Short mmCIF file of C-alpha atoms in Angstrom, two decimals:
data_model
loop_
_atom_site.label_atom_id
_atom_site.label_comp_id
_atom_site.label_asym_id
_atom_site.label_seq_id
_atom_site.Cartn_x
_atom_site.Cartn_y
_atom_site.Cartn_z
CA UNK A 17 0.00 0.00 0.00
CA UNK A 18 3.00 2.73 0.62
CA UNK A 19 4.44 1.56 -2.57
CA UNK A 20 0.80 2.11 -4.25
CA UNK A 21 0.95 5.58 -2.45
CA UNK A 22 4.27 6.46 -3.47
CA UNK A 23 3.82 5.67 -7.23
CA UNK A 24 0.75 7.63 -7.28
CA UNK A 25 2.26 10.78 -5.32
CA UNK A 26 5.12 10.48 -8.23
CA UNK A 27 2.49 11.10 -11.01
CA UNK A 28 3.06 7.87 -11.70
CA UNK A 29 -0.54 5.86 -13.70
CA UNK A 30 -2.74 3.87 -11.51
CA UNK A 31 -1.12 0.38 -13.38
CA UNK A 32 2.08 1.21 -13.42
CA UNK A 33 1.92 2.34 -9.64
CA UNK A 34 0.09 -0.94 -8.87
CA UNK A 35 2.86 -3.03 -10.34
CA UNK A 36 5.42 -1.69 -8.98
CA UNK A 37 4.15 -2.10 -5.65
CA UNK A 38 3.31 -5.92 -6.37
CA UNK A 39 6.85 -5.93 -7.44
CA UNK A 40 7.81 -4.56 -3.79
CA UNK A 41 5.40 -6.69 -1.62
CA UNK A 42 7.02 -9.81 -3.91
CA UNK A 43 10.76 -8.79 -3.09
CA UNK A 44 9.65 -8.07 0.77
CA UNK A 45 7.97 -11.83 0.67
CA UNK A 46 10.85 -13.31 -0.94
CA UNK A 47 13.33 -12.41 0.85
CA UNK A 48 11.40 -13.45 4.28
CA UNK A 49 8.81 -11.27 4.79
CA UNK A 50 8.59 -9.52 8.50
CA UNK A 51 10.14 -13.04 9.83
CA UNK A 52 13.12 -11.67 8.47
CA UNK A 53 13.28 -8.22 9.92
CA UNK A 54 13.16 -10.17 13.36
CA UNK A 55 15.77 -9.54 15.80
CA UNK A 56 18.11 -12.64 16.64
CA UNK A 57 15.80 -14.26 19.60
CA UNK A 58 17.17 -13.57 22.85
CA UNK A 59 18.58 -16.82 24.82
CA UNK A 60 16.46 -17.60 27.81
CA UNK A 61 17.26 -15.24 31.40
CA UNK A 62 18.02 -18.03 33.52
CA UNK A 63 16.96 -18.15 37.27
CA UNK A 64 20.03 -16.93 39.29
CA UNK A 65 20.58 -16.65 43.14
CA UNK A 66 18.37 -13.51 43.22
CA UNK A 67 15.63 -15.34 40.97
CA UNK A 68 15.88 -18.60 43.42
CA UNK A 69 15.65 -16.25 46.58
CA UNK A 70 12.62 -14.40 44.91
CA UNK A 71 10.63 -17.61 44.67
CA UNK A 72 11.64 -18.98 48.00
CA UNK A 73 10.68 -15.78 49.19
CA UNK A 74 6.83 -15.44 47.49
CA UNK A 75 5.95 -19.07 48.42
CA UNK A 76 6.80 -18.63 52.12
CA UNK A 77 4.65 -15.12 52.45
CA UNK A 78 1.82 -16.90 50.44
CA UNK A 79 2.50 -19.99 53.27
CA UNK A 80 3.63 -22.04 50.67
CA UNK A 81 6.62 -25.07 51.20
CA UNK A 82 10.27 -24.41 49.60
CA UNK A 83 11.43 -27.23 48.19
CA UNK A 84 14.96 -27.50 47.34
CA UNK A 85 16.95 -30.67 45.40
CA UNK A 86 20.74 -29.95 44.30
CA UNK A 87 23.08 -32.13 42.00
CA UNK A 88 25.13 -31.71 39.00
CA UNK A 89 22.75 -32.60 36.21
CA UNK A 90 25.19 -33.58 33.58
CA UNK A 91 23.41 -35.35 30.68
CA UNK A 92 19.42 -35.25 32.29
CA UNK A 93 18.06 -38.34 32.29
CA UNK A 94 14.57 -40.01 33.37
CA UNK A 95 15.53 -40.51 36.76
CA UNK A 96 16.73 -37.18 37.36
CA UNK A 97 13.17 -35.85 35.85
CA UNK A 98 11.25 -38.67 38.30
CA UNK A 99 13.46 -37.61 40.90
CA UNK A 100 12.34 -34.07 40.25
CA UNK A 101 9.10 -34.09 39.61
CA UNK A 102 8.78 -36.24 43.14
CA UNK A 103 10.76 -33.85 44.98
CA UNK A 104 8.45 -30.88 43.46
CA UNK A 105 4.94 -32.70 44.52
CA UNK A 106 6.59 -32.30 48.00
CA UNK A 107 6.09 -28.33 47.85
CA UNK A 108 4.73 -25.34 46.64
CA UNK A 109 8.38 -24.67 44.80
CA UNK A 110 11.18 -26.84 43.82
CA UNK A 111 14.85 -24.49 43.90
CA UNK A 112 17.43 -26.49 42.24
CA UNK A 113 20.76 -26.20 43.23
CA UNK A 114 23.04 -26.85 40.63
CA UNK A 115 27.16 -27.76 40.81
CA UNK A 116 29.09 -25.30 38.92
CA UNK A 117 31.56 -26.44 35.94
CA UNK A 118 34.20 -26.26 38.30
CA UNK A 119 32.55 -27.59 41.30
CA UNK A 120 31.54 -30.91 38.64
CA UNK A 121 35.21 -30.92 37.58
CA UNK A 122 36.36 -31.01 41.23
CA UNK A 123 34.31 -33.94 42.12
CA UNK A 124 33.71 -35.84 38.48
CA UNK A 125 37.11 -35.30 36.98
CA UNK A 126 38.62 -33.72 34.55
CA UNK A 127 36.53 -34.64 31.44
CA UNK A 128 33.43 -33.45 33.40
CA UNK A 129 31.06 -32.01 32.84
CA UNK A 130 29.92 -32.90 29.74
CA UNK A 131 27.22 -29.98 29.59
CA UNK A 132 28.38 -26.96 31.08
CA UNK A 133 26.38 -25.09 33.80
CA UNK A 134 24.70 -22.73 31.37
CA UNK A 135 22.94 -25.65 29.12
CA UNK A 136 22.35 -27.64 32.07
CA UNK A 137 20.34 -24.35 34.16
CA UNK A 138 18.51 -23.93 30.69
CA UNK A 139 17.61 -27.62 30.25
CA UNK A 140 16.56 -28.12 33.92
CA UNK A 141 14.28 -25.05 33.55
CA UNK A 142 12.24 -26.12 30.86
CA UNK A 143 11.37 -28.84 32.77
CA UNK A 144 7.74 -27.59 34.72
CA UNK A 145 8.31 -28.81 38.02
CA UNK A 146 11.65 -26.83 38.53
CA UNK A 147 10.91 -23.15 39.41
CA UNK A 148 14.63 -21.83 39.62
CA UNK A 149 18.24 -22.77 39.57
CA UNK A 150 20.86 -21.91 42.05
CA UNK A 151 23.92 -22.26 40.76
CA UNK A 152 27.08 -22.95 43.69
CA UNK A 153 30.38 -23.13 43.37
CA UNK A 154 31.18 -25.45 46.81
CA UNK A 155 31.63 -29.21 46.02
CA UNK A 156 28.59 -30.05 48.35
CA UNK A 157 25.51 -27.78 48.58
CA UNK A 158 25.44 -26.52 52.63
CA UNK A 159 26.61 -23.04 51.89
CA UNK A 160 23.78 -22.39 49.18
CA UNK A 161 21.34 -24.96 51.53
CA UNK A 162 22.12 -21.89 54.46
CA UNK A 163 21.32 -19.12 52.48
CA UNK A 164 18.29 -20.54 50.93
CA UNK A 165 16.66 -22.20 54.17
CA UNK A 166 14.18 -24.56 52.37
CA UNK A 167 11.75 -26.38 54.50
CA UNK A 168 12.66 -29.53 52.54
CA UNK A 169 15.50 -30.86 51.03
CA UNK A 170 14.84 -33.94 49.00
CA UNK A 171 17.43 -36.42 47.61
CA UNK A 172 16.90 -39.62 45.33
CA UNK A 173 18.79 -42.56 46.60
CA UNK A 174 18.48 -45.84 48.75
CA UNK A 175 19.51 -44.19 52.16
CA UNK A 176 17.67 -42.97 54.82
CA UNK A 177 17.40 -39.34 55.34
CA UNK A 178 19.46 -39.45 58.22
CA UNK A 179 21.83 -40.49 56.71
CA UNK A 180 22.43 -37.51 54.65
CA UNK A 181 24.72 -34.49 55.57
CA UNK A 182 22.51 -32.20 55.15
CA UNK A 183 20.26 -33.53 57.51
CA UNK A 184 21.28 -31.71 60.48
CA UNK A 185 22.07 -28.38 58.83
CA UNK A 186 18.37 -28.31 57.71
CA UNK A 187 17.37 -29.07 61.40
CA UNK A 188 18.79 -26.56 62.41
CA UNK A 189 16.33 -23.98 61.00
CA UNK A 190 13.22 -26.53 61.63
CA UNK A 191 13.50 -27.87 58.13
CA UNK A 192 13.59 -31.34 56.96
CA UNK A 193 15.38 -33.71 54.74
CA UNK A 194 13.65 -36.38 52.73
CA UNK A 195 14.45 -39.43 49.97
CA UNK A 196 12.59 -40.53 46.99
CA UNK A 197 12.87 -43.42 45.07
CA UNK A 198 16.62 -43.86 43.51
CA UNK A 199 16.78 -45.15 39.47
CA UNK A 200 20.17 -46.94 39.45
CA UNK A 201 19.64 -47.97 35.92
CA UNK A 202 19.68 -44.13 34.89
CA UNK A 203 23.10 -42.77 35.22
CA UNK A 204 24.79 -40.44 33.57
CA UNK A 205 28.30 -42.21 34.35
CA UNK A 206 26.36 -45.07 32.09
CA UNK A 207 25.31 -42.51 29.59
CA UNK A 208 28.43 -41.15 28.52
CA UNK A 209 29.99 -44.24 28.14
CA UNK A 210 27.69 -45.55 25.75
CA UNK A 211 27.98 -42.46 24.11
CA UNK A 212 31.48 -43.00 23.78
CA UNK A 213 31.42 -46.21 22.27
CA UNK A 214 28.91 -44.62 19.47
CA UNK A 215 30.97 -41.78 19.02
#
């Protein structure tokens, strides 16, 4: 139509006007149409501490449960998302706490991880029962467990809650610590290797 008008303003006949601006709308289509005037689409914000303190923060004044789960998350399998999506039925919010790259390296090795902490915040927040990611840089999780104060803190394996480390730090604020059902067959030790052998 500004084409049309343009043609038109230039003295230019109603037909010749006309096809030119078919001309125009046919370049503009070709070459992507508005699609193509799009800018770049922005990578996703991912929850940080201040996101992961928000959240605790809303649930408790709407008397809510924090729920918080930690790990590295390196290659997300199906147990990790049962895991998850147990430890998020718990609650009103699930907080993951994540190992940082070097905090994976420290305790994995050297050729871990395999997904660094950027991909695997992203990936574990697209999943609907996480509501943020802390990411810590401590080999174990008590520092970023003390600052976020969950009510629960939930762990997938075939020990008793007791058992776990963090048991009496989250006592120590009146929270508790709680298992869910472990998948050995899901590992991500287990995944890489077969990966290796097809790569």
């Amino acid at each position: 139509a500004a084409a049309l008008a343009v043609g038109l303003a230039a003295g230019a006949s109603v037909a010749a006007a006309a096809e030119e601006a078919v001309r125009e709308a046919a370049s503009f289509l070709a070459s992507g149409g508005v699609a193509s005037l799009a800018a770049e689409p922005e990578p996703p914000q991912l929850h940080g501490a201040s996101d992961a303190f928000v959240v605790a923060q809303q649930t408790r004044a709407a008397g809510g449960t924090v729920v918080a789960t930690g790990g590295c998350f390196d290659l997300l399998h199906a147990g990790h998302a049962r895991t998850l999506a147990a430890a998020r039925s718990l609650g009103d919010c699930l907080i993951v706490c994540l190992n940082s790259d070097a905090s994976v390296t420290r305790l994995k090795g050297e050729e871990r991880p395999i997904m660094n902490e950027q991909d695997r915040a992203e990936l574990l927040l697209s999943l609907e029962c996480v509501d943020a990611v802390l990411v810590f840089e401590e080999q174990t999780p008590e520092a970023a467990l003390e600052r976020l104060r969950p009510d629960l803190w939930v762990k997938g394996g075939d020990y008793t809650a007791e058992q776990l480390p963090e048991a009496k730090l989250l006592e120590s604020w009146g929270g508790q610590t709680v298992t869910v059902p472990y998948y050995p067959a899901r590992s991500t030790t287990k995944l890489a290797a077969a990966l290796a052998k097809v790569g």
